[in-house]
Amino acid sequence: MGTEGPNVPLLVSTKPDDHDNNFTYINKPSFLLKSTKWVLKFAMWLIFISWASFLFFAPLDSVNNVYSKVVNATNGTLFGLTGSIFLIYSGPVLVIAFLAIIYLRICGQEEIQEKVKKTASFRLWTFPVIVDGPFGVVTAAELIGILLFGVYIIWAVIAYTIKNISLLPLFEITDIRTRNLLLLELTGLRFGFIGLVCMAFLFLPVARGSILLRLIDIPFEHATRYHVWLGHLTMMLFTLHGLFYVIAWAIQGRLIEELTAWKSIGIANLPGVISLLAGLLMWVTSLPPVRRINFELFFYTHQLYVVFVVFLAMHVGDFVFTIVAAGIFLFMLDRFLRFFQSRKTVDILSAKCLPSGTVELVISKPEGLRYNALGWVFIQIRELSWLQWHPFSVSSSPLDGKHHLAVLIKVLGDWTEKLRGRISSVPGETDGLLQPNVTLKASVEGPYGHESPYHLTYENLILVAGGIGISPFIAILSDILQHIRDSKPCLPRNVLIVWAVKNSDELPLLHSLDLNSLCPYFSNTLNLEIQTYVTRESEPPLEDGKIPKNVSSSVYHGPSGGGMSSLVGTGNIMWSGAYLVVSTVGLIVLVAMLDVFYINPYNITHWWYKGLLFTICMAASVILFGGFVIALWHLWDIKTRKSSEDENSISSLQHEDSNGFKNPSQEDHVNILKYGERPNFKELFGSMAERWGNVDIGVMVCGPTALQTSVASECRSKNFGRMSGEPIFHFNSHSFDL
């Protein structure tokens, strides 16, 4: 999404032939481009594996000796020890990000290959191996990551414990009690270092528009769970770090003295205590029981991350803090950019309520802001709350219109209830039909989501939704139909939608769509089957089981000056890349100037103060140098938007809902509606496997955790004991806190 590279090659649609439904490309990437991509990918993998291996084997004396030689060789530069450690620990992450800019620029939009072959590496990210455990649904790649971190923790603790014991004779302490207390402190020190290594990864998943997330094509809503896992692990290690020291100091009778100590040379304890307390507050309020009961407490407490990071830097000093600097710096870049994007108020072109109690908002966006069908946005409406931001999946295809996107919002809580009341011409109206409302304003962050439209890379798709979880699949279905209509790259030929709802008043969300208006005669190319299950009703409440039409109309206006801002990390790759590169160069320049004009001339040696100065340099580089790029980006956006408006000034996008119910005789796809039943995924997947044959099947699910678990369990069982000729199921979860 949002990648602006070479134009998508022209294609010629070939006749579907059993299991060989292909698109043939006329233009192929040049050998030079392919070679450059391969070299970049190899270089990034080499750097990452080398960096990760160094972190993993750091407890070994041989690795530590090499590390010491590198530090000594680079210590004589202007940046001193801080620069050496930054180069070793944070440098590789930033270098990978720089190479990723070039790689993404060359790749452009993901091409749909003539025949998409699911390789082993791809299946690692999509095949569920654990479906009902403390981590939820876990894919093979995620399990490998969990095991690697687990093995690292165990290995590091054992290795450092052995090293600590071997160091005790060097202190020439004969008293056993004193030796044991020293061992406690050394163990606490090692836990602190291991925690820093884990923290080096902690902020990477929560940089929503990060170049790195775009590189590995993991959207933010999926990466958030990695931040949660790493957060628990990091805080556990930091808690043990503090606990071992507290126990040792308490036994020695100098607990208060040590906790309040603020040394100029060496570790400053009091900032560490403050940082740990802030971290513990964030940790406790993020636990599922607390978060479910009071989400706002979790949200506001989590803003203490600023205190946590700043006082950590003051606790350990600048050179130790550089171990975790790269991830924090990328997060700061993303947060500053999101701040600018969210300041712009956005026109809501249309707002209406559907009979199911679901609100649809149509939001103005610039033509150049691209997204994929599985995209989502954060929305704030200041008339309702100045502080609350809520994530919603986009229910419109990128091909629905150049100047708008739509979201479906289920009325479930106070905020959504206020929204419904705000857009309703008659508060408390019960017929569910609302007129367009053009006075409502919103602030929007995003869109975010996958870098590539992977739903277009499967010939066979099973989409499983629960309730409002159908929203992103409406976008997918619309996207597939419009790709077929416009002869764009699109592999899906068999699509099964399984939708479970509680009551029949939700049915118009999907069943009132006029599919033929999106792609006339699509049944000649696409085999579509929709199975809907109304679980809490035993029979149709309406005459003949017909679904009511949604007769409310809306107008999607043309280009608007109040559209979304294009200043988003998932937007134009060249501007995103320039923002990262210039800010990083700015950080180097500011640190160099600080060393030349302040630290060295005035002989500044206080560790805590230098740590604080380093964090200030990080923030200043983002604000000053990154802000300069943002200003240019904004001017470019205004110019581009104005040019687009001039080109489209004559035309406006008019849209009238034609979501009327179609008679069965007019159906061009299989539509099965069952009451009082729940989907039997074992039977469904089995029948699809028999019908579609020896092919890869993409399974996507959006809904409650229980639904995801059931679907993932069935995907896994379909692959266990796989015989030749059986299909392979690929699982992708896609859910939001609506």
CSV table of C-alpha atoms in Angstrom, one decimal, residues 414-595:
chain,number,residue,atom,x,y,z
A,414,ASP,CA,-20.4,4.9,24.4
A,415,TRP,CA,-18.2,6.4,21.7
A,416,THR,CA,-20.0,4.7,18.8
A,417,GLU,CA,-23.4,5.5,20.4
A,418,LYS,CA,-22.5,9.1,20.5
A,419,LEU,CA,-21.4,9.0,16.9
A,420,ARG,CA,-24.7,7.5,15.8
A,421,GLY,CA,-26.6,10.2,17.8
A,422,ARG,CA,-24.4,12.9,16.3
A,423,ILE,CA,-25.0,12.0,12.7
A,424,SER,CA,-28.7,11.2,13.2
A,425,SER,CA,-31.1,13.9,12.0
A,426,VAL,CA,-33.5,12.7,14.7
A,427,PRO,CA,-31.7,11.4,17.8
A,428,GLY,CA,-33.1,8.0,18.8
A,429,GLU,CA,-34.4,7.3,15.4
A,430,THR,CA,-35.2,3.6,15.0
A,431,ASP,CA,-35.8,3.1,11.3
A,432,GLY,CA,-32.1,3.2,10.6
A,433,LEU,CA,-32.3,5.5,7.6
A,434,LEU,CA,-30.2,8.6,7.9
A,435,GLN,CA,-29.5,11.4,5.4
A,436,PRO,CA,-26.0,12.4,4.3
A,437,ASN,CA,-24.2,14.6,6.9
A,438,VAL,CA,-21.5,16.8,5.5
A,439,THR,CA,-20.9,18.9,8.6
A,440,LEU,CA,-19.1,16.2,10.6
A,441,LYS,CA,-15.3,16.5,10.8
A,442,ALA,CA,-12.8,13.9,11.8
A,443,SER,CA,-9.0,13.4,12.2
A,444,VAL,CA,-7.6,10.3,10.6
A,445,GLU,CA,-4.3,8.4,10.9
A,446,GLY,CA,-3.4,5.9,8.2
A,447,PRO,CA,-4.3,4.0,6.2
A,448,TYR,CA,-2.2,1.1,7.4
A,449,GLY,CA,-2.2,-2.5,6.4
A,450,HIS,CA,-0.3,-4.9,4.2
A,451,GLU,CA,2.2,-3.6,1.7
A,452,SER,CA,1.0,-6.0,-1.0
A,453,PRO,CA,-2.6,-7.2,-1.8
A,454,TYR,CA,-2.0,-10.8,-0.8
A,455,HIS,CA,-5.7,-11.6,-1.2
A,456,LEU,CA,-5.1,-11.3,-5.0
A,457,THR,CA,-2.4,-14.0,-5.0
A,458,TYR,CA,-4.7,-17.0,-4.3
A,459,GLU,CA,-6.8,-18.8,-6.8
A,460,ASN,CA,-8.9,-20.1,-4.0
A,461,LEU,CA,-10.1,-18.0,-1.1
A,462,ILE,CA,-12.1,-18.8,2.0
A,463,LEU,CA,-13.2,-15.7,3.9
A,464,VAL,CA,-14.6,-16.4,7.4
A,465,ALA,CA,-16.2,-13.5,9.3
A,466,GLY,CA,-18.2,-13.0,12.5
A,467,GLY,CA,-20.6,-10.0,12.7
A,468,ILE,CA,-19.0,-6.7,11.8
A,469,GLY,CA,-15.9,-8.7,10.8
A,470,ILE,CA,-17.4,-8.9,7.4
A,471,SER,CA,-16.3,-5.3,6.8
A,472,PRO,CA,-12.8,-5.9,5.4
A,473,PHE,CA,-14.1,-8.8,3.3
A,474,ILE,CA,-16.6,-6.5,1.7
A,475,ALA,CA,-13.6,-4.6,0.6
A,476,ILE,CA,-11.8,-7.7,-0.6
A,477,LEU,CA,-14.8,-8.9,-2.6
A,478,SER,CA,-15.3,-5.5,-4.2
A,479,ASP,CA,-11.6,-5.4,-4.9
A,480,ILE,CA,-11.5,-8.8,-6.6
A,481,LEU,CA,-14.6,-8.0,-8.8
A,482,GLN,CA,-13.2,-4.6,-9.9
A,483,HIS,CA,-9.8,-6.1,-10.7
A,484,ILE,CA,-11.6,-8.7,-12.9
A,485,ARG,CA,-13.7,-5.9,-14.5
A,486,ASP,CA,-10.7,-3.7,-15.2
A,487,SER,CA,-8.5,-6.7,-16.4
A,488,LYS,CA,-6.0,-6.0,-13.6
A,489,PRO,CA,-3.7,-8.7,-12.1
A,490,CYS,CA,-6.0,-11.0,-10.0
A,491,LEU,CA,-5.7,-14.7,-9.4
A,492,PRO,CA,-8.9,-15.6,-7.4
A,493,ARG,CA,-11.2,-17.9,-9.3
A,494,ASN,CA,-13.1,-19.5,-6.4
A,495,VAL,CA,-14.2,-17.5,-3.4
A,496,LEU,CA,-16.2,-18.9,-0.4
A,497,ILE,CA,-17.5,-16.4,2.2
A,498,VAL,CA,-18.7,-17.9,5.5
A,499,TRP,CA,-20.4,-15.3,7.6
A,500,ALA,CA,-21.9,-15.9,11.1
A,501,VAL,CA,-24.3,-13.2,12.5
A,502,LYS,CA,-26.4,-13.2,15.6
A,503,ASN,CA,-29.6,-11.6,14.1
A,504,SER,CA,-31.0,-11.2,10.6
A,505,ASP,CA,-30.9,-7.4,10.9
A,506,GLU,CA,-27.2,-7.6,10.1
A,507,LEU,CA,-27.7,-9.3,6.7
A,508,PRO,CA,-28.0,-6.1,4.6
A,509,LEU,CA,-24.3,-5.4,5.3
A,510,LEU,CA,-23.3,-8.0,2.7
A,511,HIS,CA,-26.4,-9.4,1.0
A,512,SER,CA,-27.7,-6.1,-0.3
A,513,LEU,CA,-24.6,-5.5,-2.4
A,514,ASP,CA,-25.3,-5.3,-6.1
A,515,LEU,CA,-22.3,-7.3,-7.3
A,516,ASN,CA,-23.2,-7.0,-11.0
A,517,SER,CA,-22.9,-3.2,-10.8
A,518,LEU,CA,-19.3,-3.7,-9.7
A,519,CYS,CA,-18.5,-6.3,-12.4
A,520,PRO,CA,-21.1,-7.4,-14.9
A,521,TYR,CA,-21.1,-11.1,-15.7
A,522,PHE,CA,-18.4,-11.8,-13.1
A,523,SER,CA,-19.8,-15.3,-12.8
A,524,ASN,CA,-18.1,-16.1,-16.1
A,525,THR,CA,-14.8,-15.7,-14.4
A,526,LEU,CA,-15.3,-16.0,-10.6
A,527,ASN,CA,-17.1,-18.8,-8.8
A,528,LEU,CA,-18.6,-17.0,-5.7
A,529,GLU,CA,-20.4,-18.8,-2.9
A,530,ILE,CA,-21.8,-17.0,0.2
A,531,GLN,CA,-22.9,-19.0,3.2
A,532,THR,CA,-24.6,-17.0,5.9
A,533,TYR,CA,-25.5,-18.4,9.4
A,534,VAL,CA,-28.0,-16.5,11.6
A,535,THR,CA,-27.2,-18.2,14.9
A,536,ARG,CA,-29.9,-16.7,17.3
A,537,GLU,CA,-32.9,-17.0,15.1
A,538,SER,CA,-34.5,-20.3,14.1
A,539,GLU,CA,-36.5,-19.0,11.1
A,540,PRO,CA,-36.6,-15.9,8.9
A,541,PRO,CA,-38.5,-13.0,10.5
A,542,LEU,CA,-39.3,-11.5,7.2
A,543,GLU,CA,-41.8,-12.6,4.5
A,544,ASP,CA,-40.2,-15.3,2.3
A,545,GLY,CA,-36.9,-14.7,4.1
A,546,LYS,CA,-36.2,-11.6,1.9
A,547,ILE,CA,-33.6,-9.2,3.1
A,548,PRO,CA,-34.6,-5.6,3.4
A,549,LYS,CA,-33.1,-3.1,1.0
A,550,ASN,CA,-31.0,-0.2,2.2
A,551,VAL,CA,-32.8,2.7,0.6
A,552,SER,CA,-30.8,5.6,2.1
A,553,SER,CA,-28.7,7.4,-0.5
A,554,SER,CA,-25.5,9.3,-0.2
A,555,VAL,CA,-23.3,11.4,-2.4
A,556,TYR,CA,-19.5,11.0,-2.6
A,557,HIS,CA,-18.2,14.4,-3.6
A,558,GLY,CA,-15.2,15.0,-5.8
A,559,PRO,CA,-11.9,16.3,-4.6
A,560,SER,CA,-12.2,18.1,-1.3
A,561,GLY,CA,-9.8,20.5,0.5
A,562,GLY,CA,-10.7,18.7,3.7
A,563,GLY,CA,-9.3,15.3,2.6
A,564,MET,CA,-6.9,13.1,4.5
A,565,SER,CA,-3.3,14.1,4.7
A,566,SER,CA,-0.8,12.1,2.7
A,567,LEU,CA,1.8,12.5,5.4
A,568,VAL,CA,1.9,8.8,6.5
A,569,GLY,CA,4.7,6.4,6.8
A,570,THR,CA,2.9,3.9,4.5
A,571,GLY,CA,2.6,6.5,1.8
A,572,ASN,CA,5.1,7.7,-0.8
A,573,ILE,CA,8.2,5.6,-0.3
A,574,MET,CA,10.6,8.3,-1.5
A,575,TRP,CA,9.3,10.9,1.0
A,576,SER,CA,9.2,8.3,3.8
A,577,GLY,CA,12.7,7.3,2.9
A,578,ALA,CA,13.9,10.9,2.8
A,579,TYR,CA,12.3,11.5,6.2
A,580,LEU,CA,14.2,8.6,7.7
A,581,VAL,CA,17.6,9.3,6.1
A,582,VAL,CA,17.6,13.1,6.7
A,583,SER,CA,16.6,12.6,10.4
A,584,THR,CA,19.3,10.0,10.9
A,585,VAL,CA,21.9,12.3,9.3
A,586,GLY,CA,20.5,15.1,11.6
A,587,LEU,CA,21.0,12.9,14.7
A,588,ILE,CA,24.7,12.3,13.7
A,589,VAL,CA,25.2,16.0,13.0
A,590,LEU,CA,23.7,17.0,16.3
A,591,VAL,CA,25.6,14.5,18.4
A,592,ALA,CA,28.8,15.5,16.6
A,593,MET,CA,28.1,19.2,17.3
A,594,LEU,CA,27.3,18.4,20.9
A,595,ASP,CA,30.6,16.6,21.3
